[in-house]
Structure formats: C-alpha cells, structure tokens
C-alpha cells in the first residue's frame, strides 16, 4: 500500500498547532487609526458611507484617542474638515484649525501616542485639488511651498510624523528641508510614495468634503496599470528622505506592497482605504459575509504582503477582536 509520508495536514490538526506555525501575525500595534476632525464641540456624527466612522470635534476625538490607546493601537492619523476654504487651502496651516487643535489636545492627553498628520490641501481648497492651481493645472512647485507650511504647522502642533498625500514631485525633500529649518529634525515623514488614482477613495472624499470640483487627480496620482513606476516613486522618496514608504490603496495593490517590501529596507505602510472599508461594511450589514472573519483575513493579507503597519478604519474593531482571540 502506498503510504503518504509528507502530510501538511499534520500542522493543521488543532487551533494550538495552527497558532504555532502561522507565519504571519496581526497585532493592534500594526494599526494606525484615522480620525476626521470637525469644528465645534460635542460633535460625533456617523459618516453615512463609512458606518462606524465618525466626524468628531476635538473633545470627542480625545475620547476616541483614549479608546484606541487602551486597545493597544499606538498611532492615529489626523484628517480635518476646516472652518473655511480658499484657493490655496490656507486653513491647512492655520494653527486654530481642527487638525492642529486635535493634534495639540491628543498630544497633551496621551503624550506617548504616535500622531500622524495628513499633509494635503484638497480638504482645504475651494476647488478640491491637492495643490495650487494655474488655470486648471495643479502647479507642482508652487504647491511645495504650501505643503511646507502645512507640515511645519502640524509639527508645531506636536505631530510625530507628517504624511504627505498630495503626490507632487519633490514634496518629501521640500518638507524635510522645511522641518529641519524649523528644528523639527526628529519629526518623521511617512510618504504616500505610491498613491494610485483610485475609485476606492470615494467614501473618504464624501467624508472629508475633498472631491475635486472639476477633472480628476490623474495628472498627479499614479496610473493603476503601473508597477515599475511605483518602484521609481519609492526610490525618489527614499532619496529625498522619506522615513516610511506607503502604498495606497491596499487590496487591489498587494503585488506592489510585496514588491516594495522585497526591494527596500525601510518600513512599509499600507492604507486600507475608505472604499475597501465601505464594501466590507455594506456586505456585512446585508448579512452576506462574516465581518470579523473578512476583516481579519484582509488585514492579514496586507501583513503577509509585507506591510509593517496598516492604516485602517477597522483598527478599533480588529484590536477588540484580537483581544477576544479565536480570529483565525
Ligand atoms: C487626500 C487623501 C485622500 C485619502 C487620504 N488622503 C483622498 C484623495 O486622494 O482623494 C484617501 C483615504 C481613503 O480613501 O480612505 N489627498
Ligand atoms: Zn489631497
């Protein structure tokens, strides 16, 4: 009789054995939780296309920050809806804007929490583009000067990391220069180095009121067909001084995450974006999928592909599920 000597099933025999041999693990420490800060007080309004995610005033954001910290989530990324918009998005570097006030308040209450400021202009410009317009064209180098102001204002507020998401050429070098000139030598830059022009940002643009009023972002964000170009973007940003390299979105671009992980020796982040979140939530609310299983499997795939950290709206739920155990 033929006897089977090699039996991979032996290592799947029980939950304990499976735990012992699992190659990839998830932890609350892997997560960065995004917050949307709005003007006012006592505001906690659910975002319709992102169930479980809220517009928060600074006082409410503090509560959520504490909750995240207690669940073991070490970092927050701060987005904001300003009180006013103008052509150059000047509320993005106004120290009294919701983002700057939230950074100050959270840093004061939770000094060890890592605060990431999203550096872009689209939430703050009246036209919704990520930079300074000349006619209908986003002027790269004029935008750099504005981004420098945003980054410095967030560092002044207490951000540990600034994360430029605008996709202008040369922004990492420009921001590094500005931070260093202001003595923020230890403020890091997490570059959205590989950010594709993606339909997956839809719910975020509703939530952040940042959709472009005309055209699209295809002249600055990357073409979804390109992988080699992604590596060029990464190379440039590392040379300019990026400390962390981000790939975004996550799910449809896990090949890129993997490739970047293979090639560089700096930390890699992935952004599990709003559209990915919304699809899971919608299917779960219909009872079509098991939310916990799908979320944990999805986040695990991002770790397995090579992300050291994951920016995700599922962070608090996932951290809770990890505490409960039995996730896989
Ligand atoms: C702003 C920005 C966007 C996201 C993060 N920063 C949207 C965009 O580029 O239009 C998307 C995040 C998400 O979809 O969750 N530049
Ligand atoms: Zn933008």
XYZ file of C-alpha atoms in Angstrom, residues 29-245:
217
model
C 0.436 47.517 17.253
C 0.241 47.159 13.482
C -2.595 49.640 13.175
C -2.868 53.349 12.591
C -6.402 54.645 13.129
C -7.630 57.616 11.034
C -9.738 60.354 12.617
C -11.848 63.022 10.882
C -11.850 66.185 12.971
C -14.556 68.819 12.512
C -15.156 72.271 14.034
C -17.389 72.669 17.057
C -17.888 70.787 20.293
C -19.684 67.575 21.258
C -19.882 66.513 17.624
C -19.947 62.760 16.937
C -21.710 62.173 13.640
C -21.540 58.906 11.786
C -20.313 59.126 8.187
C -23.066 57.503 6.077
C -20.811 55.660 3.619
C -18.441 54.573 6.407
C -20.572 53.039 9.172
C -18.722 53.051 12.492
C -16.541 56.025 11.475
C -17.427 59.472 12.796
C -16.900 63.148 12.275
C -15.506 64.177 15.653
C -14.966 67.533 17.287
C -11.708 67.815 19.227
C -13.288 66.918 22.590
C -14.890 63.774 21.138
C -11.717 62.884 19.223
C -9.903 62.813 22.556
C -12.302 60.148 23.815
C -11.712 58.024 20.736
C -7.956 58.545 21.002
C -8.050 57.249 24.590
C -10.126 54.270 23.493
C -7.615 53.457 20.744
C -4.688 53.774 23.141
C -6.368 51.481 25.672
C -6.929 48.893 22.950
C -3.207 48.938 22.176
C -3.431 50.919 18.928
C -0.271 53.059 19.047
C -0.965 55.627 16.345
C -3.617 57.936 14.880
C -3.696 59.713 11.540
C -5.447 63.054 11.722
C -7.617 64.403 8.893
C -9.740 67.502 9.142
C -12.635 69.487 7.818
C -11.772 73.171 8.162
C -13.952 76.163 9.035
C -13.133 77.885 5.737
C -11.749 77.053 2.299
C -9.873 79.254 -0.178
C -7.889 78.909 -3.406
C -4.620 77.858 -1.726
C -6.155 75.992 1.211
C -4.716 78.314 3.856
C -6.765 76.747 6.668
C -4.474 73.720 6.261
C -1.703 75.580 8.122
C -3.926 77.636 10.446
C -2.911 76.730 13.997
C -6.516 77.200 15.140
C -7.907 74.694 12.595
C -9.433 71.420 13.805
C -6.416 69.283 12.812
C -3.862 71.425 14.629
C -6.092 71.729 17.707
C -6.716 67.979 17.752
C -3.002 67.210 17.473
C -2.264 69.541 20.401
C -5.055 68.131 22.556
C -4.253 64.480 21.926
C -0.510 65.014 22.399
C -1.195 66.680 25.724
C -3.528 63.959 26.982
C -1.637 60.986 25.521
C 1.987 62.014 25.054
C 3.118 58.525 24.001
C 0.538 58.105 21.270
C 2.088 58.496 17.803
C 0.336 61.277 15.923
C 0.465 61.286 12.128
C -0.708 64.433 10.345
C -2.046 64.040 6.816
C -0.383 66.721 4.712
C -2.516 67.695 1.728
C -4.605 70.604 0.528
C -7.700 69.042 -1.046
C -9.800 69.279 2.125
C -8.913 72.956 2.393
C -9.020 74.298 -1.176
C -12.264 75.673 -2.584
C -11.659 73.657 -5.798
C -10.807 70.371 -4.053
C -7.493 69.777 -5.831
C -4.380 68.852 -3.892
C -2.417 71.978 -4.761
C -2.122 75.487 -6.168
C -3.974 75.949 -9.467
C -2.752 77.757 -12.560
C -5.895 77.650 -14.683
C -6.930 74.016 -14.462
C -3.385 72.747 -13.919
C -2.018 71.948 -10.464
C 1.329 73.772 -10.297
C 3.804 71.383 -8.719
C 6.483 73.707 -7.367
C 4.136 76.376 -6.058
C 2.292 73.625 -4.218
C 5.518 72.527 -2.496
C 5.725 75.874 -0.690
C 2.211 75.392 0.663
C 2.874 71.815 1.752
C 5.930 73.005 3.679
C 3.696 75.325 5.697
C 1.207 72.533 6.416
C 3.912 70.143 7.585
C 5.586 72.723 9.817
C 2.257 73.738 11.388
C 1.455 70.111 12.200
C 4.926 69.588 13.657
C 4.442 72.743 15.728
C 1.166 71.333 17.000
C 3.018 68.192 18.108
C 2.767 65.675 15.251
C 5.397 62.929 15.434
C 5.049 62.065 11.763
C 3.813 64.048 8.773
C 2.323 62.129 5.872
C 2.177 63.961 2.532
C -0.616 62.513 0.384
C -0.639 65.051 -2.445
C 1.673 63.249 -4.951
C 3.575 66.359 -6.050
C 7.119 65.688 -7.249
C 9.796 66.676 -4.770
C 7.474 67.157 -1.791
C 9.421 64.880 0.531
C 12.650 66.858 0.032
C 10.778 70.140 0.361
C 9.064 69.059 3.570
C 12.312 67.648 5.021
C 14.038 70.965 4.372
C 11.242 72.941 5.981
C 11.065 70.691 9.042
C 14.826 70.830 9.517
C 14.879 74.619 9.079
C 12.393 74.812 11.939
C 14.427 72.412 14.091
C 11.971 69.541 13.753
C 14.773 67.123 12.922
C 13.044 64.265 14.710
C 9.676 64.632 13.025
C 9.446 61.779 10.522
C 7.976 61.716 7.048
C 5.655 58.898 6.062
C 5.389 59.355 2.324
C 2.326 58.293 0.401
C 5.001 57.353 -2.134
C 2.824 55.051 -4.216
C -0.651 56.513 -4.336
C -2.797 55.423 -7.242
C -5.586 57.471 -8.815
C -8.252 55.205 -7.388
C -12.007 54.862 -7.263
C -11.556 53.435 -3.774
C -11.251 56.920 -2.275
C -14.930 57.725 -2.929
C -16.300 57.474 0.619
C -13.321 59.413 2.016
C -13.961 62.301 -0.371
C -17.564 62.481 0.825
C -16.421 62.270 4.433
C -13.670 64.860 4.032
C -15.557 67.018 1.522
C -12.464 66.871 -0.699
C -13.695 65.776 -4.127
C -12.201 67.854 -6.960
C -14.733 70.361 -8.294
C -13.578 69.689 -11.879
C -11.497 66.988 -13.531
C -9.731 64.312 -11.541
C -6.377 63.643 -9.890
C -4.855 61.604 -12.721
C -2.177 64.192 -13.530
C -0.646 63.716 -10.094
C -1.766 60.357 -8.634
C -0.425 57.191 -10.264
C -1.932 55.183 -13.093
C -3.301 51.852 -11.790
C -1.549 49.916 -14.558
C 1.947 50.829 -13.435
C 4.190 48.761 -11.181
C 7.670 49.752 -12.366
C 6.743 53.391 -11.928
C 5.787 52.599 -8.329
C 9.359 51.496 -7.672
C 10.649 54.737 -9.178
C 8.371 56.752 -6.878
C 9.689 54.793 -3.891
C 13.301 55.291 -4.946
C 12.819 59.050 -5.325
C 11.064 59.440 -1.980
C 13.724 57.448 -0.133
C 16.437 59.562 -1.749
C 14.537 62.685 -0.659
C 14.483 61.489 2.939
C 11.224 59.582 3.473
C 11.293 57.529 6.681
C 8.299 55.313 5.914
C 7.006 54.347 2.472
